[in-house]
XYZ file of C-alpha atoms in Angstrom:
628
model
C -64.832 -8.791 2.721
C -64.611 -5.112 1.711
C -62.060 -4.195 -0.913
C -59.646 -1.247 -0.673
C -61.754 0.791 -3.074
C -64.925 0.112 -1.071
C -63.241 1.173 2.165
C -61.928 4.302 0.499
C -65.426 5.243 -0.791
C -66.974 4.607 2.626
C -64.467 6.498 4.734
C -62.874 8.876 2.220
C -59.365 7.843 3.313
C -56.912 5.146 2.271
C -56.334 2.606 5.055
C -52.810 2.249 6.441
C -50.869 -0.535 4.691
C -50.226 -3.647 6.711
C -46.653 -3.930 7.998
C -44.294 -6.038 5.940
C -43.346 -8.607 6.826
C -46.433 -9.246 8.942
C -44.427 -11.236 11.514
C -40.912 -10.572 12.816
C -38.179 -12.234 10.762
C -36.246 -15.037 12.386
C -33.101 -13.638 10.717
C -33.363 -10.042 9.584
C -31.109 -9.722 6.499
C -30.864 -5.971 7.029
C -28.970 -6.568 10.257
C -26.518 -9.084 8.820
C -25.392 -12.320 10.423
C -22.273 -14.259 11.346
C -21.191 -14.488 7.700
C -20.647 -10.721 7.695
C -18.084 -11.164 10.489
C -16.144 -13.851 8.623
C -12.972 -11.772 8.277
C -13.705 -8.964 10.735
C -10.603 -8.000 12.701
C -12.881 -6.057 15.058
C -14.638 -9.251 16.125
C -11.734 -11.725 15.892
C -7.963 -11.560 16.136
C -5.819 -12.026 13.038
C -4.450 -15.245 14.517
C -7.947 -16.634 15.055
C -8.963 -15.744 11.510
C -5.733 -17.158 10.118
C -6.089 -20.417 12.031
C -9.555 -20.996 10.631
C -8.489 -20.081 7.099
C -5.616 -22.561 7.070
C -8.111 -25.412 7.007
C -9.811 -23.967 3.918
C -6.772 -23.052 1.805
C -6.282 -24.976 -1.418
C -2.958 -26.715 -0.779
C -2.210 -27.452 -4.475
C -2.697 -23.767 -5.316
C -0.587 -22.777 -2.316
C 2.286 -25.022 -3.432
C 2.035 -23.760 -6.997
C 2.010 -20.139 -5.802
C 5.128 -20.730 -3.695
C 6.874 -22.308 -6.679
C 5.982 -19.351 -8.920
C 6.738 -16.619 -6.370
C 9.785 -18.083 -4.600
C 10.921 -21.279 -6.354
C 11.229 -19.933 -9.909
C 12.970 -16.669 -8.904
C 15.387 -18.727 -6.792
C 16.156 -21.079 -9.684
C 16.698 -18.174 -12.099
C 18.973 -16.453 -9.620
C 20.924 -19.663 -8.974
C 21.284 -20.422 -12.682
C 22.785 -17.006 -13.447
C 26.296 -17.802 -12.092
C 26.234 -21.246 -13.748
C 25.549 -19.667 -17.136
C 27.847 -16.661 -16.791
C 30.803 -18.469 -15.215
C 30.308 -21.478 -17.492
C 30.442 -19.247 -20.534
C 33.526 -17.458 -19.223
C 35.280 -20.753 -18.448
C 34.433 -22.170 -21.863
C 35.604 -19.043 -23.636
C 38.901 -18.929 -21.751
C 39.389 -22.623 -22.311
C 38.828 -22.258 -26.030
C 41.310 -19.427 -26.278
C 43.869 -21.130 -24.093
C 43.874 -24.522 -25.799
C 42.991 -23.268 -29.276
C 40.753 -26.232 -29.856
C 39.158 -26.141 -33.263
C 36.809 -29.082 -33.008
C 33.356 -28.689 -34.474
C 31.617 -29.423 -31.157
C 33.719 -26.869 -29.306
C 33.048 -24.241 -31.939
C 29.302 -24.898 -31.728
C 29.336 -24.528 -27.960
C 31.437 -21.392 -28.166
C 29.175 -19.845 -30.829
C 26.046 -20.704 -28.856
C 27.344 -19.224 -25.641
C 28.586 -16.125 -27.457
C 25.149 -15.664 -29.037
C 23.492 -16.100 -25.637
C 25.782 -13.501 -24.116
C 25.346 -11.063 -27.006
C 21.618 -11.302 -27.571
C 20.329 -12.619 -24.267
C 22.867 -11.480 -21.724
C 21.018 -8.311 -20.746
C 17.621 -10.030 -20.308
C 19.289 -12.808 -18.318
C 20.964 -10.296 -16.036
C 17.688 -8.390 -15.676
C 15.852 -11.624 -14.855
C 18.482 -12.458 -12.246
C 18.214 -8.968 -10.763
C 14.403 -9.137 -10.611
C 14.613 -12.584 -9.026
C 17.029 -11.317 -6.385
C 14.812 -8.400 -5.364
C 11.708 -10.595 -5.540
C 13.247 -13.011 -3.039
C 14.412 -10.073 -0.935
C 10.897 -8.601 -0.795
C 9.013 -11.871 -0.309
C 11.277 -13.805 2.018
C 14.073 -11.680 3.493
C 12.778 -8.263 4.513
C 9.571 -9.681 6.062
C 11.697 -11.960 8.282
C 13.858 -9.057 9.410
C 10.746 -6.941 10.044
C 9.218 -9.818 12.022
C 12.302 -10.152 14.224
C 12.710 -6.397 14.733
C 9.083 -5.661 15.530
C 8.792 -8.810 17.621
C 11.639 -7.699 19.887
C 10.228 -4.172 20.050
C 6.799 -5.498 20.912
C 8.215 -7.644 23.723
C 10.295 -4.728 24.992
C 7.253 -2.442 25.012
C 5.233 -5.030 26.919
C 7.929 -5.669 29.510
C 8.682 -1.997 30.110
C 5.569 0.014 29.247
C 6.321 2.890 31.618
C 9.827 3.773 30.461
C 10.603 7.392 29.726
C 10.704 8.322 26.027
C 14.515 8.557 25.762
C 14.958 5.167 27.459
C 12.273 3.628 25.255
C 14.034 5.025 22.199
C 17.250 3.364 23.344
C 15.386 0.112 23.924
C 13.924 0.282 20.412
C 17.417 0.800 18.983
C 18.709 -2.229 20.902
C 15.758 -4.283 19.612
C 16.579 -3.264 16.034
C 20.209 -4.300 16.473
C 19.113 -7.562 18.073
C 16.775 -8.303 15.173
C 19.559 -7.618 12.683
C 21.983 -9.896 14.534
C 19.439 -12.720 14.670
C 18.692 -12.475 10.957
C 22.393 -12.236 10.125
C 23.152 -15.331 12.203
C 20.281 -17.242 10.598
C 21.567 -16.279 7.142
C 25.096 -17.475 7.969
C 23.716 -20.804 9.129
C 21.724 -21.243 5.896
C 24.800 -20.403 3.795
C 26.815 -23.061 5.629
C 24.073 -25.639 5.058
C 23.624 -24.795 1.362
C 27.283 -24.430 0.367
C 28.064 -28.191 -0.119
C 25.191 -28.488 -2.616
C 26.122 -25.361 -4.582
C 27.896 -25.380 -7.948
C 29.065 -22.239 -9.699
C 30.423 -23.276 -13.099
C 28.241 -24.958 -15.701
C 29.202 -26.892 -18.831
C 27.598 -28.065 -22.028
C 26.594 -31.435 -20.581
C 24.228 -29.642 -18.202
C 22.031 -28.941 -21.220
C 21.354 -32.666 -21.526
C 20.288 -33.048 -17.876
C 18.621 -29.749 -16.949
C 16.605 -31.221 -14.066
C 19.837 -31.995 -12.235
C 20.504 -28.255 -12.098
C 17.518 -27.521 -9.853
C 19.214 -28.449 -6.574
C 22.500 -26.609 -7.339
C 20.511 -23.584 -8.570
C 18.463 -23.457 -5.356
C 21.625 -23.880 -3.293
C 23.323 -21.093 -5.263
C 20.341 -18.804 -4.666
C 20.439 -19.580 -0.947
C 24.145 -18.772 -0.793
C 23.776 -15.546 -2.814
C 20.802 -14.234 -0.846
C 22.266 -15.499 2.439
C 25.588 -13.720 1.927
C 23.740 -10.551 1.005
C 21.438 -10.748 4.035
C 24.303 -11.494 6.414
C 25.697 -8.047 5.745
C 22.505 -6.240 4.779
C 20.666 -7.189 7.975
C 23.383 -5.514 10.030
C 23.235 -2.424 7.820
C 19.429 -2.320 8.145
C 19.667 -2.746 11.914
C 22.240 0.034 12.345
C 20.185 2.359 10.131
C 16.997 1.574 12.070
C 18.751 2.087 15.410
C 20.147 5.438 14.267
C 16.760 6.548 12.931
C 15.272 6.797 16.392
C 11.736 6.151 17.558
C 8.786 7.958 15.946
C 7.568 10.882 18.033
C 4.699 13.335 18.017
C 5.375 16.559 16.150
C 6.319 18.983 18.883
C 5.267 22.177 17.116
C 3.643 23.390 13.942
C 4.990 26.172 11.743
C 3.761 29.715 11.590
C 2.835 30.897 8.091
C 4.015 34.342 6.924
C 1.153 36.736 6.333
C 2.210 37.347 2.731
C 2.866 33.691 1.875
C 0.918 31.672 -0.666
C -1.074 29.186 1.425
C -2.298 25.818 0.160
C -5.302 24.221 1.843
C -5.361 20.414 1.594
C -8.196 18.196 2.844
C -6.955 14.720 3.754
C -9.269 11.701 3.845
C -8.473 8.020 3.763
C -10.060 4.593 3.993
C -13.622 5.368 2.925
C -14.234 1.678 2.143
C -17.218 2.141 -0.164
C -19.421 -0.949 -0.402
C -21.638 -1.947 -3.286
C -24.825 -2.745 -1.377
C -27.294 -0.621 0.561
C -27.107 -2.917 3.587
C -23.527 -4.059 2.989
C -21.000 -4.357 5.810
C -17.233 -3.842 5.581
C -14.809 -6.771 5.625
C -12.791 -5.522 8.603
C -15.537 -4.175 10.837
C -18.326 -6.613 10.055
C -21.507 -5.945 11.994
C -19.650 -3.691 14.440
C -19.222 -1.080 11.704
C -21.537 0.981 9.503
C -23.773 -0.341 6.751
C -23.988 1.115 3.263
C -22.356 4.388 2.267
C -24.397 6.983 4.147
C -21.462 7.984 6.332
C -19.223 8.529 3.306
C -21.902 10.771 1.767
C -22.171 12.815 4.987
C -18.386 13.315 5.053
C -18.287 14.485 1.435
C -21.287 16.770 1.994
C -19.497 18.324 4.943
C -16.279 18.767 2.977
C -18.172 20.413 0.121
C -19.608 22.930 2.578
C -16.115 23.644 3.942
C -14.850 24.238 0.409
C -17.759 26.555 -0.397
C -16.870 28.732 2.590
C -13.073 28.697 2.151
C -11.818 27.077 -1.074
C -9.536 24.069 -0.999
C -6.524 23.674 -3.264
C -6.422 19.899 -3.042
C -8.569 17.022 -1.853
C -6.366 13.974 -1.191
C -7.624 10.431 -0.475
C -4.764 8.113 0.491
C -6.194 4.772 -0.553
C -8.908 2.247 0.270
C -11.621 4.126 -1.557
C -13.396 0.756 -1.804
C -13.760 -2.202 0.495
C -12.687 -4.904 -1.966
C -12.057 -3.223 -5.324
C -15.268 -4.575 -6.882
C -17.002 -2.813 -9.766
C -20.115 -2.012 -7.732
C -17.992 -0.423 -4.991
C -16.126 1.769 -7.461
C -19.455 2.804 -8.969
C -20.701 3.882 -5.535
C -17.507 5.837 -4.891
C -17.657 7.570 -8.275
C -21.322 8.497 -7.797
C -20.484 9.995 -4.403
C -17.638 12.101 -5.835
C -19.642 13.115 -8.918
C -22.310 14.589 -6.646
C -19.736 17.245 -5.643
C -18.204 18.678 -8.856
C -16.017 21.197 -7.005
C -14.394 18.387 -5.021
C -14.065 16.188 -8.107
C -11.975 18.903 -9.779
C -9.489 18.857 -6.882
C -9.388 15.210 -5.856
C -6.305 12.992 -6.069
C -6.500 9.308 -5.156
C -4.007 6.457 -4.895
C -4.414 2.686 -4.486
C -4.888 1.038 -1.108
C -4.641 -2.642 -0.313
C -8.437 -3.020 -0.256
C -8.607 -1.571 -3.766
C -6.201 -4.040 -5.393
C -5.211 -6.884 -3.039
C -8.460 -8.385 -1.714
C -8.813 -11.604 -3.682
C -12.370 -12.469 -2.634
C -14.359 -10.556 -0.022
C -16.746 -13.509 0.410
C -13.980 -16.112 0.839
C -10.851 -14.870 2.650
C -9.228 -18.303 2.266
C -9.171 -18.063 -1.515
C -5.678 -18.013 -2.982
C -4.909 -16.325 -6.283
C -2.109 -17.543 -8.534
C 0.362 -14.918 -9.807
C -0.903 -15.526 -13.350
C -4.538 -15.037 -12.389
C -6.238 -12.180 -14.262
C -8.128 -11.236 -11.080
C -5.281 -9.107 -9.735
C -4.868 -7.398 -13.091
C -8.543 -6.444 -13.391
C -8.510 -4.898 -9.906
C -5.434 -2.868 -10.833
C -6.994 -1.722 -14.107
C -10.252 -0.765 -12.368
C -8.214 1.431 -10.044
C -6.277 3.001 -12.909
C -9.515 3.601 -14.791
C -10.932 5.598 -11.874
C -7.671 7.490 -11.349
C -7.552 8.372 -15.033
C -11.159 9.572 -14.987
C -10.609 11.779 -11.929
C -7.166 13.260 -12.607
C -5.677 11.606 -15.688
C -4.776 14.917 -17.320
C -3.353 16.451 -14.113
C -0.792 13.820 -13.073
C 2.375 12.899 -14.960
C 4.106 9.528 -15.013
C 7.831 9.712 -14.358
C 10.174 8.653 -17.178
C 12.975 6.676 -15.555
C 15.113 6.569 -18.696
C 15.289 10.348 -19.132
C 14.970 11.302 -15.472
C 12.205 13.755 -16.390
C 8.446 13.932 -16.175
C 6.883 11.814 -18.894
C 3.383 11.883 -20.383
C 0.216 12.332 -18.361
C -1.611 9.297 -17.036
C -4.237 9.647 -19.773
C -1.541 9.796 -22.456
C 0.266 6.801 -20.962
C -2.881 4.663 -20.980
C -4.058 5.791 -24.435
C -2.185 3.107 -26.465
C -3.650 0.360 -24.252
C -7.296 1.435 -24.221
C -8.504 -1.220 -26.657
C -6.577 -3.987 -24.887
C -7.854 -2.854 -21.491
C -11.456 -2.760 -22.730
C -11.114 -6.224 -24.296
C -9.567 -7.611 -21.109
C -12.323 -6.091 -18.956
C -14.953 -7.736 -21.175
C -13.378 -11.148 -21.756
C -10.442 -11.597 -19.345
C -7.801 -14.097 -20.337
C -4.261 -14.851 -19.198
C -2.640 -13.758 -22.465
C -4.284 -10.333 -22.371
C -3.376 -10.062 -18.694
C 0.287 -10.736 -19.457
C 0.312 -8.074 -22.191
C -0.912 -5.521 -19.653
C 1.484 -6.534 -16.876
C 3.896 -3.608 -17.128
C 1.282 -0.847 -17.075
C 0.779 -0.933 -13.323
C 4.461 -0.525 -12.462
C 5.185 1.943 -15.246
C 2.591 4.554 -14.225
C 3.990 5.007 -10.700
C 5.077 7.287 -9.230
C 2.549 9.839 -10.470
C 3.582 13.473 -10.123
C 1.575 16.676 -9.898
C 4.381 19.186 -10.531
C 4.458 22.595 -8.849
C 3.216 25.412 -11.069
C 6.133 27.617 -10.009
C 9.692 26.936 -8.937
C 8.795 27.668 -5.311
C 5.335 26.080 -5.457
C 4.040 22.804 -4.042
C 3.884 19.462 -5.843
C 2.387 16.072 -5.033
C 3.769 12.576 -5.629
C 1.382 9.593 -5.592
C 2.999 6.240 -4.781
C 1.799 2.662 -4.911
C 2.837 1.033 -1.628
C 0.963 -2.265 -2.031
C 2.957 -5.493 -1.884
C 2.275 -8.180 -4.488
C -0.145 -10.179 -2.352
C -2.093 -13.102 -3.818
C -3.921 -14.132 -0.664
C -6.539 -12.086 1.184
C -4.965 -12.815 4.555
C -1.709 -11.087 3.537
C -3.342 -8.334 1.489
C -2.441 -5.557 3.971
C 1.351 -5.774 3.637
C 3.135 -2.912 1.889
C 6.398 -2.356 0.040
C 8.019 0.608 -1.749
C 10.153 -0.530 -4.675
C 13.718 0.769 -4.945
C 12.986 1.982 -8.486
C 9.978 4.045 -7.371
C 11.979 5.565 -4.514
C 14.704 6.528 -6.985
C 12.137 8.108 -9.326
C 10.600 10.009 -6.409
C 13.973 11.519 -5.478
C 14.670 12.433 -9.109
C 11.279 14.136 -9.442
C 11.864 16.272 -6.345
C 15.336 17.229 -7.535
C 13.806 18.713 -10.686
C 12.253 21.421 -8.472
C 14.851 22.101 -5.747
C 12.959 25.090 -4.257
C 9.501 23.492 -4.209
C 7.661 21.794 -1.362
C 6.165 18.333 -1.744
C 3.425 16.116 -0.394
C 4.505 12.479 -0.715
C 1.337 10.392 -0.558
C 1.057 6.638 -0.106
C -1.346 4.260 1.593
C 0.752 2.392 4.159
C 2.180 3.813 7.365
C 5.950 4.226 7.231
C 6.671 3.416 10.867
C 4.880 2.145 13.930
C 3.154 4.880 15.926
C 4.527 6.124 19.281
C 1.560 4.342 20.845
C 1.959 0.998 19.078
C -0.805 -1.443 18.264
C -1.784 -3.675 21.151
C -1.954 -6.775 18.958
C 1.348 -7.999 17.543
C -0.497 -9.490 14.554
C -1.793 -6.014 13.656
C 1.686 -4.587 13.982
C 3.175 -7.150 11.597
C 0.255 -7.961 9.319
C -0.245 -4.370 8.097
C 3.358 -3.154 7.932
C 5.217 -1.351 5.171
C 7.979 -3.948 5.054
C 10.758 -1.522 4.145
C 9.246 1.527 5.832
C 12.310 2.530 7.842
C 14.482 2.181 4.731
C 12.070 4.468 2.884
C 12.265 7.043 5.681
C 16.031 6.999 5.175
C 15.531 7.702 1.466
C 13.345 10.711 2.320
C 15.628 12.251 4.941
C 17.698 14.344 2.476
C 14.456 16.084 1.466
C 12.915 16.245 4.956
C 12.691 20.053 5.061
C 10.813 20.140 1.765
C 8.231 17.403 2.187
C 5.463 15.982 4.342
C 4.312 12.379 4.016
C 0.557 11.681 3.973
C -0.839 8.181 4.486
C -3.790 6.199 5.804
C -4.208 2.410 6.177
C -4.298 1.966 9.956
C -7.312 4.266 10.549
C -5.193 6.126 13.089
C -5.014 9.887 13.464
C -1.482 11.059 14.126
C 0.866 13.913 13.176
C 4.491 13.248 14.012
C 7.999 12.726 12.721
C 10.633 10.058 12.376
C 14.221 10.804 11.468
C 13.235 14.407 10.809
C 10.590 13.392 8.227
C 7.150 14.796 9.065
C 4.314 12.282 8.773
C 0.543 12.854 8.697
C -1.661 9.808 9.284
C -5.392 10.043 8.598
C -8.064 8.190 10.494
C -11.059 6.692 8.723
C -14.214 8.770 9.139
C -16.163 5.750 7.910
C -14.562 2.824 9.741
C -13.798 4.442 13.101
C -16.615 4.589 15.667
C -18.171 8.030 16.201
C -17.127 10.114 19.204
C -20.111 11.906 20.734
C -22.116 11.294 17.588
C -19.541 12.664 15.151
C -16.444 11.783 13.154
C -13.763 14.164 11.930
C -10.977 14.813 9.469
C -8.347 17.504 8.950
C -7.756 20.340 6.518
C -4.028 21.125 6.457
C -2.371 24.399 5.485
C 1.033 24.703 3.810
C 3.378 27.426 2.654
C 6.776 27.296 0.945
C 9.542 29.671 1.920
C 13.318 29.627 2.060
C 13.468 26.187 0.480
C 11.318 24.609 3.223
C 7.732 23.402 3.369
C 5.907 24.846 6.357
C 3.112 22.828 7.968
C 0.640 24.929 9.952
C -1.746 23.907 12.702
C -4.510 21.878 11.034
C -8.214 22.603 11.158
C -10.336 19.780 12.488
C -13.661 19.419 10.680
C -16.373 17.666 12.649
C -19.072 15.707 10.837
C -22.198 15.280 12.940
C -23.849 12.003 11.995
C -27.654 11.911 11.887
C -27.672 8.431 13.391
C -25.603 9.734 16.295
C -27.491 12.860 17.288
C -30.336 13.472 14.854
C -28.800 16.851 14.081
C -27.275 18.176 10.890
C -23.744 19.471 10.593
C -21.762 20.908 13.440
C -19.695 24.016 12.966
C -16.024 23.221 12.292
C -13.845 23.198 15.351
C -11.316 26.034 15.596
C -7.668 25.290 14.863
C -5.905 23.356 17.585
C -4.294 25.666 20.136
C -0.617 24.661 20.364
C -0.294 26.323 23.745
C -3.025 24.067 25.094
C -0.993 20.928 24.354
C 2.693 21.896 24.328
C 3.927 18.328 24.612
C 2.573 17.153 21.306
C 1.747 18.418 17.879
C -0.761 15.622 17.447
C -4.319 16.918 17.719
C -5.204 13.577 19.245
C -2.607 12.533 21.856
C -4.378 9.195 22.284
C -3.660 8.332 18.637
C -6.798 6.259 18.453
C -9.608 8.648 17.594
């Protein structure tokens, strides 16, 4: 048989290499298989995925997680009145009877020391426990009831006129509040006989007997609060009105300073060349080619007309893994001009996906896995804009140090934790994540434009609930304080989760509930006093929409990576802003089309002209279908 060299000498040309593999593969790994669709919401419903996962969940870990997340906060909350009222009763009794026995004096001294040295931490622990229970168990139930009634109402009367549908939504909110309030009253009645509110010294000898009264106390406390709060929430939600498309954009004065802001979201970078995304599975794109095309297109837009800001509202990665962050950073680094202007914030896929290969895996609250995902995210944020964003100082009510300065004292601990892990190191780094948010890019002038970056991710420890969101009351307070420091400035408030359901709601109820910002309508109420001076930017649902709710303007970005191409292209928006007269003006956005080579074989398409408001007077949304 002739060798390659002999054939080359005889013919003067190198023979074509034989195809590899020589025979078709039974299963082509480049095309993926059923394992890539394991948690794909595009191929299966959330209920179908959840039903299958229930059989694979570790029940001991689930019980332990419930004890740590709900049981312990409930016990701490229930013990607070026993300790406080017990101390008060003992103190008054000592004064009243003037007992001077040694045992009484010891008890009195011990309780006084507890109140003096430990009273504040105890009260703080009780407060944290209360809000933890509220976030984990109360507000989700109210949201479930409210959205459930709204979903049923929308299904039963899909053709109602907008004003009638708004009224129906308000009635559904009130109905949800009444149901939750009634349920809370019933639980209070059931728990009251087992409650006990005054402790004594003998309880120290039998602490286990305090568990039931403490749990009953917590049920009564939270139940009484919810009985009234649910009605307040319902009335506020009913008064807020239904979200609506933005009816008109603002004209910008010819002499105004104009800010150009490119808004992307949900790029979902994967760490493998042939990797699929968790949500889309084999129905979505492989690898990161589409993300590279989008960034190439944006770089060309910037070269022609410079951008002031490039904002990505979360889910830069698909599961927050190191390889995915490396791919994202390489993509951004290839465009230095964009890297200088980019601001990012955490999405649920960046910090809350426990295990992309095993959606049934449950993570305990003490697991270092959640901490390392948070620190990876902070590491990337610090590298991209650590010296441009400031952490807010709650104590002083002013802007604090930059993100880089805030993280500087912890660098050695973070590096050691990244290398070796460990629960003790994880606990030492617990406060960093909460302390750095909100991050603020202050306006450069009194009448300039600033940006606030929020973390809207709920504390999820299970992949199936990773998409839920929550804005803490403390972060909302800091946000308001930051904006009040610059009363003439305009603001972009950026977070990952959608504040409210879209005018065209999700068809699947599971999608409507499973991805919600639990206290979204409450947060809209917190923003209303600043509505003229801000615009909210978010992503999460891969839905393109520009609208308003309660007077607050909201811009929702689609995912140019996850959404299917339309006519061989995907798109995103460049928004234009100006500040004048104490208001932030939002102009008609510019849609930028990205022609995908796999869709048409062509290069880039020219950017579409700005949307003509006269062509669609009924809506300010460039995509009335809301599902581009």
